[in-house]
mmCIF file of C-alpha atoms in Angstrom:
data_model
loop_
_atom_site.group_PDB
_atom_site.id
_atom_site.type_symbol
_atom_site.label_atom_id
_atom_site.label_comp_id
_atom_site.label_asym_id
_atom_site.label_seq_id
_atom_site.Cartn_x
_atom_site.Cartn_y
_atom_site.Cartn_z
ATOM 1 C CA MET A 4 0.816 -13.434 -10.164
ATOM 2 C CA THR A 5 -1.153 -12.926 -6.943
ATOM 3 C CA ALA A 6 -0.194 -15.233 -4.108
ATOM 4 C CA ALA A 7 -3.537 -16.890 -3.209
ATOM 5 C CA GLY A 8 -3.816 -16.930 0.576
ATOM 6 C CA GLY A 9 -0.860 -14.615 0.922
ATOM 7 C CA PRO A 10 -0.915 -11.668 3.258
ATOM 8 C CA ILE A 11 -2.114 -8.177 2.582
ATOM 9 C CA VAL A 12 1.070 -6.064 2.843
ATOM 10 C CA THR A 13 1.034 -2.382 3.598
ATOM 11 C CA GLY A 14 3.861 0.068 3.956
ATOM 12 C CA VAL A 15 4.135 2.704 6.704
ATOM 13 C CA ASP A 16 6.413 5.685 7.053
ATOM 14 C CA GLY A 17 4.578 7.462 9.861
ATOM 15 C CA SER A 18 2.897 9.947 7.498
ATOM 16 C CA ALA A 19 -0.866 10.525 7.692
ATOM 17 C CA GLU A 20 -1.192 9.053 4.169
ATOM 18 C CA SER A 21 0.561 5.840 5.157
ATOM 19 C CA LEU A 22 -1.603 5.527 8.290
ATOM 20 C CA ASP A 23 -4.765 5.911 6.118
ATOM 21 C CA ALA A 24 -3.395 3.043 3.982
ATOM 22 C CA VAL A 25 -2.835 0.911 7.108
ATOM 23 C CA ARG A 26 -6.404 1.417 8.210
ATOM 24 C CA TRP A 27 -7.746 0.571 4.740
ATOM 25 C CA ALA A 28 -5.476 -2.527 4.516
ATOM 26 C CA ALA A 29 -6.585 -3.705 7.922
ATOM 27 C CA ARG A 30 -10.222 -3.415 7.085
ATOM 28 C CA THR A 31 -9.642 -5.252 3.818
ATOM 29 C CA ALA A 32 -7.666 -7.959 5.627
ATOM 30 C CA ARG A 33 -10.553 -8.413 8.023
ATOM 31 C CA LEU A 34 -13.029 -8.451 5.138
ATOM 32 C CA ARG A 35 -10.978 -11.103 3.264
ATOM 33 C CA ASP A 36 -9.982 -12.984 6.415
ATOM 34 C CA ALA A 37 -6.349 -12.551 5.327
ATOM 35 C CA PRO A 38 -3.230 -11.952 7.314
ATOM 36 C CA LEU A 39 -1.864 -8.444 7.482
ATOM 37 C CA GLU A 40 1.819 -7.522 7.264
ATOM 38 C CA ILE A 41 3.039 -4.001 7.930
ATOM 39 C CA VAL A 42 6.464 -2.979 6.540
ATOM 40 C CA HIS A 43 8.566 0.022 7.436
ATOM 41 C CA ALA A 44 11.606 0.615 5.196
ATOM 42 C CA LEU A 45 14.647 2.157 6.978
ATOM 43 C CA ASP A 46 15.825 3.503 3.641
ATOM 44 C CA VAL A 47 19.434 3.179 4.796
ATOM 45 C CA PRO A 48 20.751 3.013 1.210
ATOM 46 C CA ALA A 49 19.580 6.530 0.654
ATOM 47 C CA LEU A 50 22.002 7.659 3.379
ATOM 48 C CA VAL A 51 25.081 6.082 1.837
ATOM 49 C CA ALA A 52 27.167 8.720 0.109
ATOM 50 C CA GLY A 53 27.834 7.394 -3.380
ATOM 51 C CA GLY A 54 27.687 3.833 -2.098
ATOM 52 C CA VAL A 55 31.066 4.333 -0.391
ATOM 53 C CA VAL A 56 30.511 6.041 3.033
ATOM 54 C CA PRO A 57 28.216 4.099 5.371
ATOM 55 C CA PRO A 58 26.009 6.170 7.660
ATOM 56 C CA PRO A 59 27.001 6.523 11.363
ATOM 57 C CA GLU A 60 25.601 3.699 13.488
ATOM 58 C CA GLU A 61 23.898 6.258 15.681
ATOM 59 C CA MET A 62 21.903 7.445 12.698
ATOM 60 C CA VAL A 63 20.876 3.914 11.766
ATOM 61 C CA ASP A 64 19.835 3.325 15.397
ATOM 62 C CA ALA A 65 17.717 6.457 15.297
ATOM 63 C CA LEU A 66 16.106 5.243 12.096
ATOM 64 C CA ARG A 67 15.388 1.859 13.608
ATOM 65 C CA ALA A 68 13.770 3.510 16.683
ATOM 66 C CA ARG A 69 11.650 5.747 14.498
ATOM 67 C CA GLY A 70 10.631 2.685 12.390
ATOM 68 C CA ARG A 71 9.628 0.671 15.502
ATOM 69 C CA ARG A 72 7.427 3.592 16.644
ATOM 70 C CA ALA A 73 5.759 3.779 13.204
ATOM 71 C CA LEU A 74 5.182 0.048 13.217
ATOM 72 C CA ARG A 75 3.705 0.146 16.755
ATOM 73 C CA THR A 76 1.334 2.899 15.789
ATOM 74 C CA ALA A 77 0.349 1.067 12.623
ATOM 75 C CA GLN A 78 -0.265 -2.215 14.632
ATOM 76 C CA GLU A 79 -2.473 -0.233 17.027
ATOM 77 C CA LEU A 80 -4.436 1.192 14.174
ATOM 78 C CA ALA A 81 -4.842 -2.332 12.635
ATOM 79 C CA ALA A 82 -6.007 -3.704 15.967
ATOM 80 C CA ALA A 83 -8.629 -0.902 16.164
ATOM 81 C CA GLN A 84 -9.882 -2.087 12.772
ATOM 82 C CA GLY A 85 -10.286 -5.674 14.004
ATOM 83 C CA VAL A 86 -6.875 -7.139 13.050
ATOM 84 C CA PRO A 87 -5.058 -7.605 16.382
ATOM 85 C CA ALA A 88 -2.315 -9.913 15.107
ATOM 86 C CA ALA A 89 -0.761 -7.828 12.245
ATOM 87 C CA ALA A 90 2.853 -8.777 11.617
ATOM 88 C CA ALA A 91 5.350 -5.926 11.545
ATOM 89 C CA ARG A 92 8.776 -5.856 9.844
ATOM 90 C CA LEU A 93 11.615 -3.385 9.565
ATOM 91 C CA ASP A 94 13.310 -3.588 6.208
ATOM 92 C CA PRO A 95 16.803 -1.974 5.630
ATOM 93 C CA ASP A 96 16.054 -1.284 1.940
ATOM 94 C CA ARG A 97 14.398 1.703 0.261
ATOM 95 C CA ALA A 98 10.642 1.767 0.559
ATOM 96 C CA ALA A 99 9.829 0.900 -3.068
ATOM 97 C CA GLN A 100 12.274 -1.972 -3.201
ATOM 98 C CA ALA A 101 11.094 -3.364 0.149
ATOM 99 C CA LEU A 102 7.460 -3.313 -0.909
ATOM 100 C CA ILE A 103 8.056 -4.659 -4.388
ATOM 101 C CA GLY A 104 10.045 -7.468 -2.760
ATOM 102 C CA ALA A 105 7.200 -8.156 -0.323
ATOM 103 C CA SER A 106 4.740 -8.226 -3.272
ATOM 104 C CA ARG A 107 6.129 -11.520 -4.419
ATOM 105 C CA ASP A 108 4.286 -13.441 -1.686
ATOM 106 C CA ALA A 109 1.417 -10.982 -1.082
ATOM 107 C CA ALA A 110 -2.236 -11.247 -2.158
ATOM 108 C CA LEU A 111 -2.505 -7.401 -2.171
ATOM 109 C CA LEU A 112 -0.094 -4.493 -1.645
ATOM 110 C CA VAL A 113 -1.466 -1.307 -0.139
ATOM 111 C CA VAL A 114 0.296 2.074 0.033
ATOM 112 C CA GLY A 115 -0.696 5.657 0.677
ATOM 113 C CA SER A 116 -0.764 8.106 -2.172
ATOM 114 C CA ALA A 117 2.186 10.095 -0.834
ATOM 115 C CA GLY A 118 4.513 9.852 2.146
ATOM 116 C CA HIS A 119 7.155 11.906 3.870
ATOM 117 C CA GLY A 120 8.978 12.586 0.589
ATOM 118 C CA ARG A 121 5.948 14.113 -1.144
ATOM 119 C CA LEU A 122 6.240 17.252 -3.176
ATOM 120 C CA THR A 123 2.459 17.662 -3.505
ATOM 121 C CA SER A 124 -0.624 15.818 -2.281
ATOM 122 C CA LEU A 125 -2.119 16.079 -5.820
ATOM 123 C CA LEU A 126 0.319 13.618 -7.394
ATOM 124 C CA ALA A 127 1.053 10.017 -6.487
ATOM 125 C CA GLY A 128 4.274 9.682 -4.574
ATOM 126 C CA SER A 129 7.375 7.988 -5.987
ATOM 127 C CA VAL A 130 6.789 4.828 -3.927
ATOM 128 C CA ALA A 131 3.157 4.551 -4.980
ATOM 129 C CA ALA A 132 4.122 4.976 -8.605
ATOM 130 C CA ALA A 133 7.018 2.404 -8.326
ATOM 131 C CA VAL A 134 4.892 -0.260 -6.676
ATOM 132 C CA GLY A 135 1.932 0.431 -8.930
ATOM 133 C CA THR A 136 4.219 -0.286 -11.888
ATOM 134 C CA HIS A 137 6.409 -3.122 -10.601
ATOM 135 C CA ALA A 138 4.535 -5.009 -7.883
ATOM 136 C CA ARG A 139 3.907 -8.704 -8.556
ATOM 137 C CA CYS A 140 0.410 -8.607 -7.004
ATOM 138 C CA ASP A 141 -2.636 -6.443 -7.022
ATOM 139 C CA THR A 142 -1.917 -2.963 -5.637
ATOM 140 C CA ALA A 143 -4.153 -0.388 -3.985
ATOM 141 C CA VAL A 144 -3.077 3.199 -3.654
ATOM 142 C CA VAL A 145 -5.155 4.843 -0.822
ATOM 143 C CA ARG A 146 -5.750 8.521 -1.148
ATOM 144 C CA GLY A 147 -7.035 10.094 2.030
ATOM 145 C CA ASP A 148 -9.718 8.673 4.261
ATOM 146 C CA SER A 149 -12.925 9.629 2.424
ATOM 147 C CA TRP A 150 -13.567 5.824 2.113
ATOM 148 C CA ASP A 151 -14.301 5.944 5.871
ATOM 149 C CA GLU A 152 -17.103 8.549 5.623
ATOM 150 C CA PRO A 153 -20.689 7.643 6.259
ATOM 151 C CA GLY A 154 -22.312 6.310 3.108
ATOM 152 C CA ALA A 155 -18.921 5.444 1.513
ATOM 153 C CA ALA A 156 -19.805 1.727 1.437
ATOM 154 C CA ALA A 157 -22.403 2.494 -1.182
ATOM 155 C CA ARG A 158 -19.868 4.013 -3.523
ATOM 156 C CA PRO A 159 -19.010 1.935 -6.624
ATOM 157 C CA VAL A 160 -15.882 0.105 -7.461
ATOM 158 C CA VAL A 161 -14.705 1.755 -10.733
ATOM 159 C CA THR A 162 -12.413 0.107 -13.261
ATOM 160 C CA GLY A 163 -11.176 0.909 -16.766
ATOM 161 C CA ILE A 164 -10.870 -1.693 -19.523
ATOM 162 C CA ASP A 165 -9.067 -1.557 -22.846
ATOM 163 C CA GLY A 166 -9.685 -5.003 -24.324
ATOM 164 C CA SER A 167 -6.224 -6.311 -23.433
ATOM 165 C CA GLU A 168 -5.342 -9.422 -21.466
ATOM 166 C CA ALA A 169 -4.186 -7.236 -18.582
ATOM 167 C CA GLY A 170 -7.476 -5.348 -18.750
ATOM 168 C CA ALA A 171 -9.308 -8.611 -18.311
ATOM 169 C CA TRP A 172 -7.256 -9.307 -15.148
ATOM 170 C CA VAL A 173 -8.107 -5.875 -13.861
ATOM 171 C CA LEU A 174 -11.789 -6.417 -14.589
ATOM 172 C CA ALA A 175 -11.751 -9.743 -12.751
ATOM 173 C CA ALA A 176 -10.127 -8.110 -9.731
ATOM 174 C CA ALA A 177 -12.700 -5.295 -9.781
ATOM 175 C CA VAL A 178 -15.569 -7.755 -9.953
ATOM 176 C CA ALA A 179 -14.174 -9.713 -6.966
ATOM 177 C CA GLU A 180 -13.690 -6.473 -5.041
ATOM 178 C CA ALA A 181 -17.196 -5.267 -5.751
ATOM 179 C CA ARG A 182 -18.630 -8.622 -4.686
ATOM 180 C CA ALA A 183 -16.530 -8.675 -1.442
ATOM 181 C CA ARG A 184 -17.574 -5.212 -0.548
ATOM 182 C CA GLN A 185 -21.166 -5.615 -1.772
ATOM 183 C CA ALA A 186 -20.659 -2.481 -3.871
ATOM 184 C CA PRO A 187 -21.867 -1.506 -7.325
ATOM 185 C CA LEU A 188 -19.349 -1.951 -10.192
ATOM 186 C CA VAL A 189 -18.781 0.677 -12.882
ATOM 187 C CA VAL A 190 -16.740 -0.397 -15.911
ATOM 188 C CA LEU A 191 -15.330 2.325 -18.200
ATOM 189 C CA HIS A 192 -13.823 2.169 -21.655
ATOM 190 C CA ALA A 193 -12.508 5.303 -23.357
ATOM 191 C CA TRP A 194 -11.404 5.733 -26.897
ATOM 192 C CA ALA A 195 -10.069 8.453 -29.198
ATOM 193 C CA ASP A 196 -10.580 9.092 -32.883
ATOM 194 C CA SER A 197 -6.916 9.754 -33.370
ATOM 195 C CA PRO A 198 -3.908 8.004 -31.774
#
């Protein structure tokens, strides 16, 4: 359900992981000649005690100011990657819900592997897991910045297939990505003798 011609959408929370995702998304937007939209979720619902007590307005104002700073920093990073006109949006919702909502019109959704709420850098964060499961467009979870190292352009695009219809969609996306990046493609299929 990818929106052809839709923007590449990335989320930013100010963490180093989210800024890596912004840089990757901006380079991909430039490569695809696609618009870039950067979203910062205020996560105000997380502050509401049991859905009854609204947070103080001063706290919401502080969250907005922090969000605007994160968006400015992300726009500066996007501009440094060759995308000077990235759109920026504050969303009052939780991060996963805001990004899943944005995925309805997006060509690609890009998030960092973990953000401010991370427990460990070894596991995907809850936002990455939620959007990877529920987004309505292709999703990239960016882990670190090793993609930016010298020689990284020669690394392959790797995809797994399982013979399913969804696997065929994943393969088509991987082929398109490998072509766009002029990278080798590695296709994997694994099986087990027992269920």
